[in-house]
mmCIF file of C-alpha atoms in Angstrom:
data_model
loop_
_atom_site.group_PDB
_atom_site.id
_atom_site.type_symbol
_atom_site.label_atom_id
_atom_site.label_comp_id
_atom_site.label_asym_id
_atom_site.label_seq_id
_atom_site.Cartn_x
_atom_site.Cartn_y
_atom_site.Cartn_z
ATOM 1 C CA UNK A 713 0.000 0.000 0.000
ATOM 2 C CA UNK A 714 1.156 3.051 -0.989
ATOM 3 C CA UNK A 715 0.638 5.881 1.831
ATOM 4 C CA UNK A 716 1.713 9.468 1.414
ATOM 5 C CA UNK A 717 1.122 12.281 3.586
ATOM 6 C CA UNK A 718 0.366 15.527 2.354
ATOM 7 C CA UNK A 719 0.837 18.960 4.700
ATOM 8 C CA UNK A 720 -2.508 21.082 4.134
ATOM 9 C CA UNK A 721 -0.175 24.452 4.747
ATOM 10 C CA UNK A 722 1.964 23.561 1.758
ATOM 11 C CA UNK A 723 0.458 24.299 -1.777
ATOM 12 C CA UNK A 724 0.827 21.234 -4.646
ATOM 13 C CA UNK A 725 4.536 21.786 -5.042
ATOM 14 C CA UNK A 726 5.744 21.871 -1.660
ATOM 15 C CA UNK A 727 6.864 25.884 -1.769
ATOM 16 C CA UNK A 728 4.867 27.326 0.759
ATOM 17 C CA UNK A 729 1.002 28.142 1.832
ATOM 18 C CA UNK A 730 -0.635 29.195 -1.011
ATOM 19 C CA UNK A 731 -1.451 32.745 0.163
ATOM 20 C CA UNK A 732 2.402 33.456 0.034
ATOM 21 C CA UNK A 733 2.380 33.712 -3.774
ATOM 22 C CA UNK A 734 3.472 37.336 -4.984
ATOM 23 C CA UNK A 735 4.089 38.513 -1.360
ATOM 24 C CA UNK A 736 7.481 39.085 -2.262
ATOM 25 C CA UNK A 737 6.730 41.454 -5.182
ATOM 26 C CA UNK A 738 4.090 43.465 -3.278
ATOM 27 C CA UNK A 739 7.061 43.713 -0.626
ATOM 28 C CA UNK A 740 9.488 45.107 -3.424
ATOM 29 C CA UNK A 741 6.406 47.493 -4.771
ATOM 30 C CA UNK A 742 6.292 48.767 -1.512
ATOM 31 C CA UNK A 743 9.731 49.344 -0.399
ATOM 32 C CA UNK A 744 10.091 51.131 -3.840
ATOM 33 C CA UNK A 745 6.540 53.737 -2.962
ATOM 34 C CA UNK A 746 8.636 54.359 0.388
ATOM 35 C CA UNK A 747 11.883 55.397 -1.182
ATOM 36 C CA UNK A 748 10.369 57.262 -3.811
ATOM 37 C CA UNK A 749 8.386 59.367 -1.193
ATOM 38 C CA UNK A 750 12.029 59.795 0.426
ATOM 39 C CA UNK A 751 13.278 60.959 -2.196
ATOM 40 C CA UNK A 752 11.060 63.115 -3.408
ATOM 41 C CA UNK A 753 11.251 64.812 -0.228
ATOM 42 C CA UNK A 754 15.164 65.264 -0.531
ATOM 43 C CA UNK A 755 14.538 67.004 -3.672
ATOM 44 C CA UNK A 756 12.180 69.458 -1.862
ATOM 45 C CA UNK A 757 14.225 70.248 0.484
ATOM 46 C CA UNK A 758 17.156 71.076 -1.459
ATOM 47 C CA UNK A 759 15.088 73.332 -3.773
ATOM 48 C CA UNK A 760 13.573 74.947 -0.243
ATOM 49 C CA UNK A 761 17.583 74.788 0.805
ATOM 50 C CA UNK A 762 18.559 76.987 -2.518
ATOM 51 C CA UNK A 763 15.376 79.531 -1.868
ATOM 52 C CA UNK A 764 16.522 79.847 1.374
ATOM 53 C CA UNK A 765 20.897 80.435 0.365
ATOM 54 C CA UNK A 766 19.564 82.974 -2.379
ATOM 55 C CA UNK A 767 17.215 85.090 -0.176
ATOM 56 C CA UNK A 768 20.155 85.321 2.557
ATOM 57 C CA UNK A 769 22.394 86.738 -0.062
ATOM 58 C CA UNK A 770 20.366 89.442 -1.250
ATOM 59 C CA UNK A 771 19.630 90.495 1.950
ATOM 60 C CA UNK A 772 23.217 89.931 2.755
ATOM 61 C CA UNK A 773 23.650 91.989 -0.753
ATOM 62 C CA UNK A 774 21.023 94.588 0.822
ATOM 63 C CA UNK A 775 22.738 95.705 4.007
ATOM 64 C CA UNK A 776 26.212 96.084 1.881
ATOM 65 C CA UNK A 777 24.380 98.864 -0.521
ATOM 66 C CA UNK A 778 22.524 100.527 2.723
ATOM 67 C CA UNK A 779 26.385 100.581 4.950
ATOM 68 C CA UNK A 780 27.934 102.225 1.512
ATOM 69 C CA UNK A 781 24.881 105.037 1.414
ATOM 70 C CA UNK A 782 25.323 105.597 5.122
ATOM 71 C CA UNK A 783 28.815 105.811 4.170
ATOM 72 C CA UNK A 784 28.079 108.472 1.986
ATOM 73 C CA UNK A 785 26.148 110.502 3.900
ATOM 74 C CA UNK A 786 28.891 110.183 7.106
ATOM 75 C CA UNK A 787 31.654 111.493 4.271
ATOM 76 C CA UNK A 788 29.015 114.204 2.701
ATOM 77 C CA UNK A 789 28.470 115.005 6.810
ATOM 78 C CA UNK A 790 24.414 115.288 5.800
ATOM 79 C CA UNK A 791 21.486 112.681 5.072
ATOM 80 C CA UNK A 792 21.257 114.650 2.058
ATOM 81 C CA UNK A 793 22.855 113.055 -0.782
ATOM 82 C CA UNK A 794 23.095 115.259 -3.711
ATOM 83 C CA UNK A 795 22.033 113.600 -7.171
ATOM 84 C CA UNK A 796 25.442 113.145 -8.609
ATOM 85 C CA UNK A 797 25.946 110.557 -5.721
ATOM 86 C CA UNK A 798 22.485 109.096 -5.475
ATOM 87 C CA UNK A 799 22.135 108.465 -9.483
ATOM 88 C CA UNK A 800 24.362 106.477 -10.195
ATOM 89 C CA UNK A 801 24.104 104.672 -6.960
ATOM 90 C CA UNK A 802 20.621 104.071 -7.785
ATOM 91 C CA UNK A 803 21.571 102.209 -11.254
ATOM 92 C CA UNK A 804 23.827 99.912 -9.294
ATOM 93 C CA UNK A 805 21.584 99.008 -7.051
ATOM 94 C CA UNK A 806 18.837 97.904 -9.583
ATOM 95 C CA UNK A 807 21.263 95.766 -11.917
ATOM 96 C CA UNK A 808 21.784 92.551 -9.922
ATOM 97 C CA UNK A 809 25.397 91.660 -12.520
ATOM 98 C CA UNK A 810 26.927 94.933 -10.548
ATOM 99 C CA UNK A 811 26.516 93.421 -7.878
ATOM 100 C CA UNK A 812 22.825 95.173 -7.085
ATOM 101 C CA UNK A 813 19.465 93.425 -6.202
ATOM 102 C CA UNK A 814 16.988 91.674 -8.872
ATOM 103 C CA UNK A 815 14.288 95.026 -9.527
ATOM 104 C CA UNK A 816 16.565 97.468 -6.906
ATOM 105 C CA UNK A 817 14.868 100.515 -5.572
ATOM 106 C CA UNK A 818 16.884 102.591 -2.731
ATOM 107 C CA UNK A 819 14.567 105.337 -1.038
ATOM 108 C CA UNK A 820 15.872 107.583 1.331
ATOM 109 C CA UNK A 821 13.239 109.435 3.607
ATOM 110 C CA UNK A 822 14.933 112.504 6.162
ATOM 111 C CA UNK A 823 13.206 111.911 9.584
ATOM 112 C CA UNK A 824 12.002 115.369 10.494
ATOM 113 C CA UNK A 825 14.289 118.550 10.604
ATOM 114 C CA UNK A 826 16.673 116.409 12.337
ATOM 115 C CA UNK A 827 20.366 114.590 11.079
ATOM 116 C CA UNK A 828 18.787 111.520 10.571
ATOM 117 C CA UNK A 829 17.162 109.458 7.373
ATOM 118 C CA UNK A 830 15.720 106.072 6.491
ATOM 119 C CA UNK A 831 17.534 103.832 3.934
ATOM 120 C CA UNK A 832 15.264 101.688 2.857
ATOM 121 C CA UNK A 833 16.285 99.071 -0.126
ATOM 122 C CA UNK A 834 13.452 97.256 -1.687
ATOM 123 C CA UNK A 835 13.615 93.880 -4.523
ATOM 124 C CA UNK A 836 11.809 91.534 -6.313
ATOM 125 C CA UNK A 837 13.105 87.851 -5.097
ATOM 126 C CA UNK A 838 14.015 86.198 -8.455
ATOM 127 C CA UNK A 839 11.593 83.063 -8.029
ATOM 128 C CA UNK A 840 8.794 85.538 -7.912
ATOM 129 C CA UNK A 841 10.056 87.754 -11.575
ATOM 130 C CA UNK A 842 6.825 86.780 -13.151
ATOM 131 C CA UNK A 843 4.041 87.046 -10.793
ATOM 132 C CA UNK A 844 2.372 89.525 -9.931
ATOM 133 C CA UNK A 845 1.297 88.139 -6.233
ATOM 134 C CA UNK A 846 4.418 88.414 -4.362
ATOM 135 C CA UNK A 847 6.501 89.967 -1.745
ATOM 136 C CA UNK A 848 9.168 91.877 -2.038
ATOM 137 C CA UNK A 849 12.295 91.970 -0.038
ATOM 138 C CA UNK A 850 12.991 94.361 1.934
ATOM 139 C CA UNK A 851 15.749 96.212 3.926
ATOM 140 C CA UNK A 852 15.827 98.960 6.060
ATOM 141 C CA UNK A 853 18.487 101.025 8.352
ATOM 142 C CA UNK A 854 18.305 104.392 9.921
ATOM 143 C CA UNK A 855 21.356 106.550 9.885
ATOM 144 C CA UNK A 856 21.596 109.232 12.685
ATOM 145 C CA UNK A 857 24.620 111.498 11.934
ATOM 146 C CA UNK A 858 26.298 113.428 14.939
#
């Protein structure tokens, strides 16, 4: 007589239960959604990372211009800069390759009767050139002159 025992657990060919079929791939689909996701969010926060390194250095590019007008107006001994200074100061500060800001706009308001003024220096940040719902940058120092 020829007997042979057969596990219930084990599909026809002996590999396994037969649930277990394709539980490998789903783990490989899987594994592949999660490291996708991760690196998707590496890519985000490198492009946050470069927002971030470009807005410090026109700010950084923003306090440079504002300490060379206060300059000027400590060497001039008045908050008063006369238009020969201020001019072509101005067109520096709006060409970003001259080392100015992206869209550049010094204004300089006197506070009162008084030896003192406002810089202010205003921009456009460059990943906002084409919309119109942004905000600008902006920089501002006061100068009080003995």
């Amino acid at each position: 007589m020829n007997t042979r025992i057969v596990d219930a657990s084990r599909g026809s060919r002996g590999r396994g239960p037969v649930s277990s079929h394709g539980m490998a791939l789903i783990e490989v689909l899987v594994s592949m959604l999660l490291f996708s996701f991760g690196v998707l969010g590496l890519i985000g926060l490198e492009a946050r990372s470069i927002s971030f390194s470009v807005d410090a250095e026109d700010r950084n590019r923003a306090a440079l211009l504002a300490n060379e007008i206060a300059s000027d107006m400590w060497l001039a001994n008045t908050v008063i800069l006369s238009p020969a200074v201020l001019t072509p100061l101005q067109a520096r500060i709006a060409d970003p390759t001259a080392g100015g800001l992206p869209s550049g706009l010094v204004t300089i308001t006197q506070l009162g009767l008084t030896n003192s003024a406002d810089i202010v220096l205003t921009w456009i940040p460059p990943q906002h050139s084409g919309a119109t719902d942004y905000q600008t940058g902006t920089f501002t120092t006061r100068v009080i002159l003995p």
